Amino acid sequence: MSYTSKTQRPNYGDLDGTIDYINRFTLQGDNPYLKPEKTHTIELTGAWRRIFAQFSYTLKKDPIISTTKPYGDTGEVKLMTLDNFPEIHPIRAFIGTSFNVGVWEPRINLGLTKQWFSIDTWQGRKHLNNPQGMIQWQNAIHLPYDIWLNVDMAWESAGNDRNMYRKSCSYMNAKLYKAFFNNSFSVTIEANDIFDKRNYGVTTFSHDITRYVCVTNLSRSFYLTLQYTFNSSRDRYKGRGAGSNEKNRF
């Protein structure tokens, strides 16, 4: 069992006060008055033989969430921006296992996330508490001539995340890998999102606007990678610079 407390400050871009014009009814801008988001998490993790399980409860104070506000005297124009909300209470539960059957090495993970969060919309108070389920199935197969075949599949159910409702999505990836010359040269053939099912729709709720966006990542792709390593040496330094977090935030 563990307890962690973190403070996540807004990105510098989220603090920009510039307002952009979208159309005569909609503007978009960030919020220079955002407060840091504070997170308190209690996590319980256990393992037995090849089975692991994890459960966590999180309290997020002042979470930074996209919203809309009236802009101007009449209120006809809406400003899409970011703001701090009081709090969100999400829980996460995961269980998984891995085993070997000859040359086949599968790994299966099951997950469930659920939050308790309510928001005022133009239709009244809305409770965004629908859970999301997740299934991951990863397969590694050791073929003859030291060739590795990886087939990974995943599925996520519809559900709420912060002030969004996401539709279900899935994907299936496959990869062939072969190394030569004592791992100095390798060939990888990879196909991602074979059935083109990774696209999903997102409905975002806010005080004045309900917005629907279809996320099309165009993730169906094919790659051929040839890699050769010259004068490979071990990296002695495995740490990170003291300013990495701030540089990433910037």
PDB file of C-alpha atoms in Angstrom:
ATOM      1  CA  MET A   1       0.000   0.000   0.000  1.00  0.00           C
ATOM      2  CA  SER A   2       1.285   3.470  -0.852  1.00  0.00           C
ATOM      3  CA  TYR A   3       0.194   7.081  -0.608  1.00  0.00           C
ATOM      4  CA  THR A   4       1.401   9.869  -2.911  1.00  0.00           C
ATOM      5  CA  SER A   5       0.717  13.576  -3.040  1.00  0.00           C
ATOM      6  CA  LYS A   6       1.611  15.569  -6.155  1.00  0.00           C
ATOM      7  CA  THR A   7       1.190  19.094  -7.455  1.00  0.00           C
ATOM      8  CA  GLN A   8       0.831  19.489 -11.215  1.00  0.00           C
ATOM      9  CA  ARG A   9       1.219  23.031 -12.421  1.00  0.00           C
ATOM     10  CA  PRO A  10      -0.401  24.200 -15.673  1.00  0.00           C
ATOM     11  CA  ASN A  11       1.647  24.289 -18.853  1.00  0.00           C
ATOM     12  CA  TYR A  12       2.979  27.670 -19.857  1.00  0.00           C
ATOM     13  CA  GLY A  13       0.802  27.587 -22.949  1.00  0.00           C
ATOM     14  CA  ASP A  14      -2.306  27.119 -20.775  1.00  0.00           C
ATOM     15  CA  LEU A  15      -1.467  30.381 -18.971  1.00  0.00           C
ATOM     16  CA  ASP A  16      -1.426  32.445 -22.170  1.00  0.00           C
ATOM     17  CA  GLY A  17      -4.057  35.187 -22.091  1.00  0.00           C
ATOM     18  CA  THR A  18      -4.299  35.530 -25.878  1.00  0.00           C
ATOM     19  CA  ILE A  19      -7.813  35.093 -27.323  1.00  0.00           C
ATOM     20  CA  ASP A  20      -8.287  33.579 -30.796  1.00  0.00           C
ATOM     21  CA  TYR A  21     -11.268  34.157 -33.060  1.00  0.00           C
ATOM     22  CA  ILE A  22     -13.097  31.009 -34.252  1.00  0.00           C
ATOM     23  CA  ASN A  23     -16.396  32.477 -35.472  1.00  0.00           C
ATOM     24  CA  ARG A  24     -18.693  35.330 -34.495  1.00  0.00           C
ATOM     25  CA  PHE A  25     -20.220  33.251 -31.695  1.00  0.00           C
ATOM     26  CA  THR A  26     -17.111  31.445 -30.416  1.00  0.00           C
ATOM     27  CA  LEU A  27     -13.697  32.537 -29.144  1.00  0.00           C
ATOM     28  CA  GLN A  28     -10.884  30.427 -27.717  1.00  0.00           C
ATOM     29  CA  GLY A  29      -8.234  31.370 -25.162  1.00  0.00           C
ATOM     30  CA  ASP A  30      -6.271  30.120 -22.184  1.00  0.00           C
ATOM     31  CA  ASN A  31      -6.438  31.234 -18.572  1.00  0.00           C
ATOM     32  CA  PRO A  32      -3.546  33.090 -16.865  1.00  0.00           C
ATOM     33  CA  TYR A  33      -5.290  32.648 -13.478  1.00  0.00           C
ATOM     34  CA  LEU A  34      -5.157  28.851 -13.370  1.00  0.00           C
ATOM     35  CA  LYS A  35      -4.169  27.302 -10.044  1.00  0.00           C
ATOM     36  CA  PRO A  36      -2.039  24.143  -9.700  1.00  0.00           C
ATOM     37  CA  GLU A  37      -3.843  20.804  -9.655  1.00  0.00           C
ATOM     38  CA  LYS A  38      -3.219  18.825  -6.456  1.00  0.00           C
ATOM     39  CA  THR A  39      -3.531  15.046  -6.413  1.00  0.00           C
ATOM     40  CA  HIS A  40      -3.745  12.636  -3.455  1.00  0.00           C
ATOM     41  CA  THR A  41      -3.611   8.912  -4.316  1.00  0.00           C
ATOM     42  CA  ILE A  42      -3.906   5.751  -2.218  1.00  0.00           C
ATOM     43  CA  GLU A  43      -2.783   2.657  -4.119  1.00  0.00           C
ATOM     44  CA  LEU A  44      -2.851  -1.033  -3.240  1.00  0.00           C
ATOM     45  CA  THR A  45      -0.804  -3.469  -5.349  1.00  0.00           C
ATOM     46  CA  GLY A  46      -0.471  -7.237  -4.975  1.00  0.00           C
ATOM     47  CA  ALA A  47       0.928 -10.200  -6.862  1.00  0.00           C
ATOM     48  CA  TRP A  48       0.533 -13.975  -6.614  1.00  0.00           C
ATOM     49  CA  ARG A  49       2.607 -16.188  -8.882  1.00  0.00           C
ATOM     50  CA  ARG A  50       1.922 -14.808 -12.393  1.00  0.00           C
ATOM     51  CA  ILE A  51      -1.120 -12.735 -11.436  1.00  0.00           C
ATOM     52  CA  PHE A  52      -0.931  -9.096 -10.400  1.00  0.00           C
ATOM     53  CA  ALA A  53      -3.662  -6.702  -9.266  1.00  0.00           C
ATOM     54  CA  GLN A  54      -3.782  -2.987  -8.552  1.00  0.00           C
ATOM     55  CA  PHE A  55      -6.418  -0.702  -7.078  1.00  0.00           C
ATOM     56  CA  SER A  56      -6.168   3.041  -6.538  1.00  0.00           C
ATOM     57  CA  TYR A  57      -8.340   5.881  -5.294  1.00  0.00           C
ATOM     58  CA  THR A  58      -7.463   9.479  -6.180  1.00  0.00           C
ATOM     59  CA  LEU A  59      -8.686  12.837  -4.968  1.00  0.00           C
ATOM     60  CA  LYS A  60      -7.940  15.635  -7.435  1.00  0.00           C
ATOM     61  CA  LYS A  61      -8.315  19.132  -6.028  1.00  0.00           C
ATOM     62  CA  ASP A  62      -8.696  22.067  -8.428  1.00  0.00           C
ATOM     63  CA  PRO A  63      -8.442  19.904 -11.593  1.00  0.00           C
ATOM     64  CA  ILE A  64      -7.820  21.873 -14.786  1.00  0.00           C
ATOM     65  CA  ILE A  65     -10.648  21.181 -17.250  1.00  0.00           C
ATOM     66  CA  SER A  66     -11.809  22.751 -20.500  1.00  0.00           C
ATOM     67  CA  THR A  67     -14.994  24.807 -20.209  1.00  0.00           C
ATOM     68  CA  THR A  68     -16.879  27.729 -21.764  1.00  0.00           C
ATOM     69  CA  LYS A  69     -17.824  31.127 -20.385  1.00  0.00           C
ATOM     70  CA  PRO A  70     -19.934  34.021 -21.658  1.00  0.00           C
ATOM     71  CA  TYR A  71     -17.815  36.742 -23.264  1.00  0.00           C
ATOM     72  CA  GLY A  72     -18.976  40.331 -23.557  1.00  0.00           C
ATOM     73  CA  ASP A  73     -22.001  42.153 -22.213  1.00  0.00           C
ATOM     74  CA  THR A  74     -24.728  40.224 -24.059  1.00  0.00           C
ATOM     75  CA  GLY A  75     -23.421  36.724 -23.382  1.00  0.00           C
ATOM     76  CA  GLU A  76     -24.112  35.612 -26.958  1.00  0.00           C
ATOM     77  CA  VAL A  77     -20.418  35.037 -27.607  1.00  0.00           C
ATOM     78  CA  LYS A  78     -18.856  32.077 -25.782  1.00  0.00           C
ATOM     79  CA  LEU A  79     -15.211  31.774 -24.772  1.00  0.00           C
ATOM     80  CA  MET A  80     -13.731  28.262 -24.795  1.00  0.00           C
ATOM     81  CA  THR A  81     -11.050  28.210 -22.116  1.00  0.00           C
ATOM     82  CA  LEU A  82      -9.610  26.284 -19.152  1.00  0.00           C
ATOM     83  CA  ASP A  83     -10.629  26.600 -15.530  1.00  0.00           C
ATOM     84  CA  ASN A  84     -10.182  24.946 -12.145  1.00  0.00           C
ATOM     85  CA  PHE A  85     -13.077  22.807 -10.922  1.00  0.00           C
ATOM     86  CA  PRO A  86     -13.593  21.859  -7.251  1.00  0.00           C
ATOM     87  CA  GLU A  87     -12.599  18.163  -7.310  1.00  0.00           C
ATOM     88  CA  ILE A  88     -12.800  14.760  -9.024  1.00  0.00           C
ATOM     89  CA  HIS A  89     -12.792  11.332  -7.339  1.00  0.00           C
ATOM     90  CA  PRO A  90     -11.574   8.591  -9.747  1.00  0.00           C
ATOM     91  CA  ILE A  91     -10.843   4.951  -8.945  1.00  0.00           C
ATOM     92  CA  ARG A  92      -8.821   2.499 -11.053  1.00  0.00           C
ATOM     93  CA  ALA A  93      -8.701  -1.287 -10.848  1.00  0.00           C
ATOM     94  CA  PHE A  94      -6.447  -3.550 -12.927  1.00  0.00           C
ATOM     95  CA  ILE A  95      -5.702  -7.255 -12.969  1.00  0.00           C
ATOM     96  CA  GLY A  96      -3.422  -9.149 -15.317  1.00  0.00           C
ATOM     97  CA  THR A  97      -1.424 -12.276 -15.906  1.00  0.00           C
ATOM     98  CA  SER A  98       1.262 -13.656 -18.208  1.00  0.00           C
ATOM     99  CA  PHE A  99       2.340 -17.235 -18.947  1.00  0.00           C
ATOM    100  CA  ASN A 100       4.249 -19.355 -21.462  1.00  0.00           C
ATOM    101  CA  VAL A 101       2.885 -22.088 -23.726  1.00  0.00           C
ATOM    102  CA  GLY A 102       5.867 -23.372 -25.670  1.00  0.00           C
ATOM    103  CA  VAL A 103       6.972 -20.583 -28.020  1.00  0.00           C
ATOM    104  CA  TRP A 104       3.868 -18.505 -27.209  1.00  0.00           C
ATOM    105  CA  GLU A 105       4.109 -15.853 -24.452  1.00  0.00           C
ATOM    106  CA  PRO A 106       0.723 -14.135 -23.921  1.00  0.00           C
ATOM    107  CA  ARG A 107      -0.079 -11.320 -21.503  1.00  0.00           C
ATOM    108  CA  ILE A 108      -3.657 -10.324 -20.592  1.00  0.00           C
ATOM    109  CA  ASN A 109      -4.695  -7.181 -18.700  1.00  0.00           C
ATOM    110  CA  LEU A 110      -8.197  -6.177 -17.595  1.00  0.00           C
ATOM    111  CA  GLY A 111      -8.959  -2.711 -16.270  1.00  0.00           C
ATOM    112  CA  LEU A 112     -11.799  -0.565 -15.013  1.00  0.00           C
ATOM    113  CA  THR A 113     -11.827   3.186 -14.314  1.00  0.00           C
ATOM    114  CA  LYS A 114     -14.663   5.171 -12.786  1.00  0.00           C
ATOM    115  CA  GLN A 115     -14.973   8.745 -11.588  1.00  0.00           C
ATOM    116  CA  TRP A 116     -17.386  10.786  -9.510  1.00  0.00           C
ATOM    117  CA  PHE A 117     -17.746  14.190 -11.134  1.00  0.00           C
ATOM    118  CA  SER A 118     -20.678  16.526 -11.826  1.00  0.00           C
ATOM    119  CA  ILE A 119     -20.885  19.649 -13.938  1.00  0.00           C
ATOM    120  CA  ASP A 120     -23.468  22.360 -14.667  1.00  0.00           C
ATOM    121  CA  THR A 121     -24.524  22.340 -18.330  1.00  0.00           C
ATOM    122  CA  TRP A 122     -27.117  24.268 -20.321  1.00  0.00           C
ATOM    123  CA  GLN A 123     -29.393  21.246 -19.747  1.00  0.00           C
ATOM    124  CA  GLY A 124     -28.911  21.333 -15.973  1.00  0.00           C
ATOM    125  CA  ARG A 125     -26.695  19.387 -13.590  1.00  0.00           C
ATOM    126  CA  LYS A 126     -25.054  16.407 -15.309  1.00  0.00           C
ATOM    127  CA  HIS A 127     -23.349  13.497 -13.538  1.00  0.00           C
ATOM    128  CA  LEU A 128     -20.401  12.155 -15.529  1.00  0.00           C
ATOM    129  CA  ASN A 129     -19.908   8.882 -13.664  1.00  0.00           C
ATOM    130  CA  ASN A 130     -20.043   6.237 -16.408  1.00  0.00           C
ATOM    131  CA  PRO A 131     -17.191   3.708 -15.960  1.00  0.00           C
ATOM    132  CA  GLN A 132     -14.748   2.678 -18.683  1.00  0.00           C
ATOM    133  CA  GLY A 133     -13.551  -0.894 -19.205  1.00  0.00           C
ATOM    134  CA  MET A 134     -10.319  -1.949 -20.894  1.00  0.00           C
ATOM    135  CA  ILE A 135      -8.935  -5.245 -22.255  1.00  0.00           C
ATOM    136  CA  GLN A 136      -5.341  -5.696 -23.470  1.00  0.00           C
ATOM    137  CA  TRP A 137      -4.079  -8.913 -25.035  1.00  0.00           C
ATOM    138  CA  GLN A 138      -0.395  -9.001 -25.978  1.00  0.00           C
ATOM    139  CA  ASN A 139       1.165 -11.995 -27.704  1.00  0.00           C
ATOM    140  CA  ALA A 140       4.836 -12.730 -28.347  1.00  0.00           C
ATOM    141  CA  ILE A 141       5.646 -15.806 -30.470  1.00  0.00           C
ATOM    142  CA  HIS A 142       9.213 -17.035 -30.904  1.00  0.00           C
ATOM    143  CA  LEU A 143       9.359 -18.378 -34.461  1.00  0.00           C
ATOM    144  CA  PRO A 144      12.154 -20.443 -36.027  1.00  0.00           C
ATOM    145  CA  TYR A 145      15.413 -18.677 -36.990  1.00  0.00           C
ATOM    146  CA  ASP A 146      15.055 -16.462 -33.902  1.00  0.00           C
ATOM    147  CA  ILE A 147      12.225 -14.397 -35.431  1.00  0.00           C
ATOM    148  CA  TRP A 148       9.751 -12.738 -33.057  1.00  0.00           C
ATOM    149  CA  LEU A 149       6.112 -12.163 -33.954  1.00  0.00           C
ATOM    150  CA  ASN A 150       4.125  -9.764 -31.759  1.00  0.00           C
ATOM    151  CA  VAL A 151       0.349  -9.432 -32.057  1.00  0.00           C
ATOM    152  CA  ASP A 152      -1.248  -6.897 -29.695  1.00  0.00           C
ATOM    153  CA  MET A 153      -4.965  -6.183 -29.326  1.00  0.00           C
ATOM    154  CA  ALA A 154      -6.839  -3.740 -27.105  1.00  0.00           C
ATOM    155  CA  TRP A 155     -10.434  -2.597 -26.567  1.00  0.00           C
ATOM    156  CA  GLU A 156     -11.815   0.298 -24.510  1.00  0.00           C
ATOM    157  CA  SER A 157     -15.498   0.690 -23.703  1.00  0.00           C
ATOM    158  CA  ALA A 158     -17.433   3.933 -23.770  1.00  0.00           C
ATOM    159  CA  GLY A 159     -17.404   6.048 -20.606  1.00  0.00           C
ATOM    160  CA  ASN A 160     -16.608   9.348 -18.933  1.00  0.00           C
ATOM    161  CA  ASP A 161     -13.217  10.970 -18.426  1.00  0.00           C
ATOM    162  CA  ARG A 162     -13.327  14.364 -16.673  1.00  0.00           C
ATOM    163  CA  ASN A 163     -15.992  16.346 -18.578  1.00  0.00           C
ATOM    164  CA  MET A 164     -15.872  14.100 -21.655  1.00  0.00           C
ATOM    165  CA  TYR A 165     -17.852  11.088 -22.834  1.00  0.00           C
ATOM    166  CA  ARG A 166     -15.745   8.865 -25.075  1.00  0.00           C
ATOM    167  CA  LYS A 167     -17.138   6.205 -27.375  1.00  0.00           C
ATOM    168  CA  SER A 168     -15.596   2.757 -27.531  1.00  0.00           C
ATOM    169  CA  CYS A 169     -12.551   2.004 -29.679  1.00  0.00           C
ATOM    170  CA  SER A 170     -10.160  -0.854 -30.377  1.00  0.00           C
ATOM    171  CA  TYR A 171      -7.014  -1.718 -32.303  1.00  0.00           C
ATOM    172  CA  MET A 172      -4.887  -4.639 -33.444  1.00  0.00           C
ATOM    173  CA  ASN A 173      -1.166  -4.337 -34.200  1.00  0.00           C
ATOM    174  CA  ALA A 174       1.268  -6.924 -35.580  1.00  0.00           C
ATOM    175  CA  LYS A 175       5.073  -6.857 -35.792  1.00  0.00           C
ATOM    176  CA  LEU A 176       7.841  -9.133 -37.075  1.00  0.00           C
ATOM    177  CA  TYR A 177      11.368  -8.648 -35.711  1.00  0.00           C
ATOM    178  CA  LYS A 178      14.651 -10.298 -36.645  1.00  0.00           C
ATOM    179  CA  ALA A 179      18.160  -9.389 -35.427  1.00  0.00           C
ATOM    180  CA  PHE A 180      21.446 -10.150 -37.213  1.00  0.00           C
ATOM    181  CA  PHE A 181      25.180  -9.925 -36.531  1.00  0.00           C
ATOM    182  CA  ASN A 182      25.003 -10.228 -32.743  1.00  0.00           C
ATOM    183  CA  ASN A 183      22.078  -7.729 -32.528  1.00  0.00           C
ATOM    184  CA  SER A 184      24.001  -5.027 -34.431  1.00  0.00           C
ATOM    185  CA  PHE A 185      21.522  -5.064 -37.349  1.00  0.00           C
ATOM    186  CA  SER A 186      17.762  -5.615 -37.145  1.00  0.00           C
ATOM    187  CA  VAL A 187      14.751  -5.689 -39.471  1.00  0.00           C
ATOM    188  CA  THR A 188      11.241  -4.818 -38.259  1.00  0.00           C
ATOM    189  CA  ILE A 189       8.008  -5.107 -40.247  1.00  0.00           C
ATOM    190  CA  GLU A 190       5.070  -3.518 -38.445  1.00  0.00           C
ATOM    191  CA  ALA A 191       1.351  -3.019 -39.187  1.00  0.00           C
ATOM    192  CA  ASN A 192      -0.698  -0.811 -36.831  1.00  0.00           C
ATOM    193  CA  ASP A 193      -4.474  -0.617 -36.403  1.00  0.00           C
ATOM    194  CA  ILE A 194      -5.038  -3.321 -39.005  1.00  0.00           C
ATOM    195  CA  PHE A 195      -8.852  -3.099 -38.913  1.00  0.00           C
ATOM    196  CA  ASP A 196      -8.968   0.733 -38.658  1.00  0.00           C
ATOM    197  CA  LYS A 197     -10.999   0.749 -35.412  1.00  0.00           C
ATOM    198  CA  ARG A 198      -8.951   3.168 -33.314  1.00  0.00           C
ATOM    199  CA  ASN A 199     -11.056   6.219 -34.220  1.00  0.00           C
ATOM    200  CA  TYR A 200     -13.609   7.308 -31.642  1.00  0.00           C
ATOM    201  CA  GLY A 201     -16.027  10.127 -30.868  1.00  0.00           C
ATOM    202  CA  VAL A 202     -15.732  12.492 -27.895  1.00  0.00           C
ATOM    203  CA  THR A 203     -18.553  14.607 -26.459  1.00  0.00           C
ATOM    204  CA  THR A 204     -17.358  17.455 -24.214  1.00  0.00           C
ATOM    205  CA  PHE A 205     -19.801  19.023 -21.758  1.00  0.00           C
ATOM    206  CA  SER A 206     -19.486  22.554 -20.378  1.00  0.00           C
ATOM    207  CA  HIS A 207     -21.736  25.244 -18.967  1.00  0.00           C
ATOM    208  CA  ASP A 208     -22.849  26.779 -22.271  1.00  0.00           C
ATOM    209  CA  ILE A 209     -21.806  24.390 -25.034  1.00  0.00           C
ATOM    210  CA  THR A 210     -21.949  20.654 -25.712  1.00  0.00           C
ATOM    211  CA  ARG A 211     -19.340  19.839 -28.340  1.00  0.00           C
ATOM    212  CA  TYR A 212     -18.879  16.589 -30.295  1.00  0.00           C
ATOM    213  CA  VAL A 213     -15.564  15.770 -31.980  1.00  0.00           C
ATOM    214  CA  CYS A 214     -14.718  12.659 -33.982  1.00  0.00           C
ATOM    215  CA  VAL A 215     -11.070  11.798 -33.281  1.00  0.00           C
ATOM    216  CA  THR A 216      -9.502  10.280 -36.397  1.00  0.00           C
ATOM    217  CA  ASN A 217      -5.864   9.557 -35.660  1.00  0.00           C
ATOM    218  CA  LEU A 218      -5.365   7.823 -39.016  1.00  0.00           C
ATOM    219  CA  SER A 219      -3.393   5.267 -37.051  1.00  0.00           C
ATOM    220  CA  ARG A 220      -3.649   2.500 -39.674  1.00  0.00           C
ATOM    221  CA  SER A 221      -0.092   2.329 -40.969  1.00  0.00           C
ATOM    222  CA  PHE A 222       2.702   0.057 -42.186  1.00  0.00           C
ATOM    223  CA  TYR A 223       6.380   0.398 -41.314  1.00  0.00           C
ATOM    224  CA  LEU A 224       9.583  -1.245 -42.500  1.00  0.00           C
ATOM    225  CA  THR A 225      12.535  -0.385 -40.254  1.00  0.00           C
ATOM    226  CA  LEU A 226      16.166  -1.265 -40.881  1.00  0.00           C
ATOM    227  CA  GLN A 227      18.441  -0.432 -37.985  1.00  0.00           C
ATOM    228  CA  TYR A 228      22.191  -0.758 -37.655  1.00  0.00           C
ATOM    229  CA  THR A 229      24.143   0.243 -34.561  1.00  0.00           C
ATOM    230  CA  PHE A 230      27.692   1.595 -35.018  1.00  0.00           C
ATOM    231  CA  ASN A 231      30.198   1.370 -32.158  1.00  0.00           C
ATOM    232  CA  SER A 232      27.511   0.635 -29.576  1.00  0.00           C
ATOM    233  CA  SER A 233      28.482   1.338 -25.980  1.00  0.00           C
ATOM    234  CA  ARG A 234      26.640   1.277 -22.720  1.00  0.00           C
ATOM    235  CA  ASP A 235      25.172   4.540 -21.474  1.00  0.00           C
ATOM    236  CA  ARG A 236      26.700   5.076 -18.079  1.00  0.00           C
ATOM    237  CA  TYR A 237      24.363   7.820 -16.932  1.00  0.00           C
ATOM    238  CA  LYS A 238      20.791   6.628 -16.337  1.00  0.00           C
ATOM    239  CA  GLY A 239      19.484   9.600 -14.363  1.00  0.00           C
ATOM    240  CA  ARG A 240      17.613  12.700 -15.429  1.00  0.00           C
ATOM    241  CA  GLY A 241      18.499  16.339 -15.232  1.00  0.00           C
ATOM    242  CA  ALA A 242      17.165  18.405 -12.373  1.00  0.00           C
ATOM    243  CA  GLY A 243      15.209  20.637 -14.760  1.00  0.00           C
ATOM    244  CA  SER A 244      13.543  17.918 -16.857  1.00  0.00           C
ATOM    245  CA  ASN A 245      10.070  18.387 -15.368  1.00  0.00           C
ATOM    246  CA  GLU A 246      10.168  22.136 -15.893  1.00  0.00           C
ATOM    247  CA  LYS A 247      11.466  21.774 -19.461  1.00  0.00           C
ATOM    248  CA  ASN A 248       8.686  19.310 -20.270  1.00  0.00           C
ATOM    249  CA  ARG A 249       6.152  21.688 -18.756  1.00  0.00           C
ATOM    250  CA  PHE A 250       7.547  24.474 -20.963  1.00  0.00           C
TER     251      PHE A 250
END
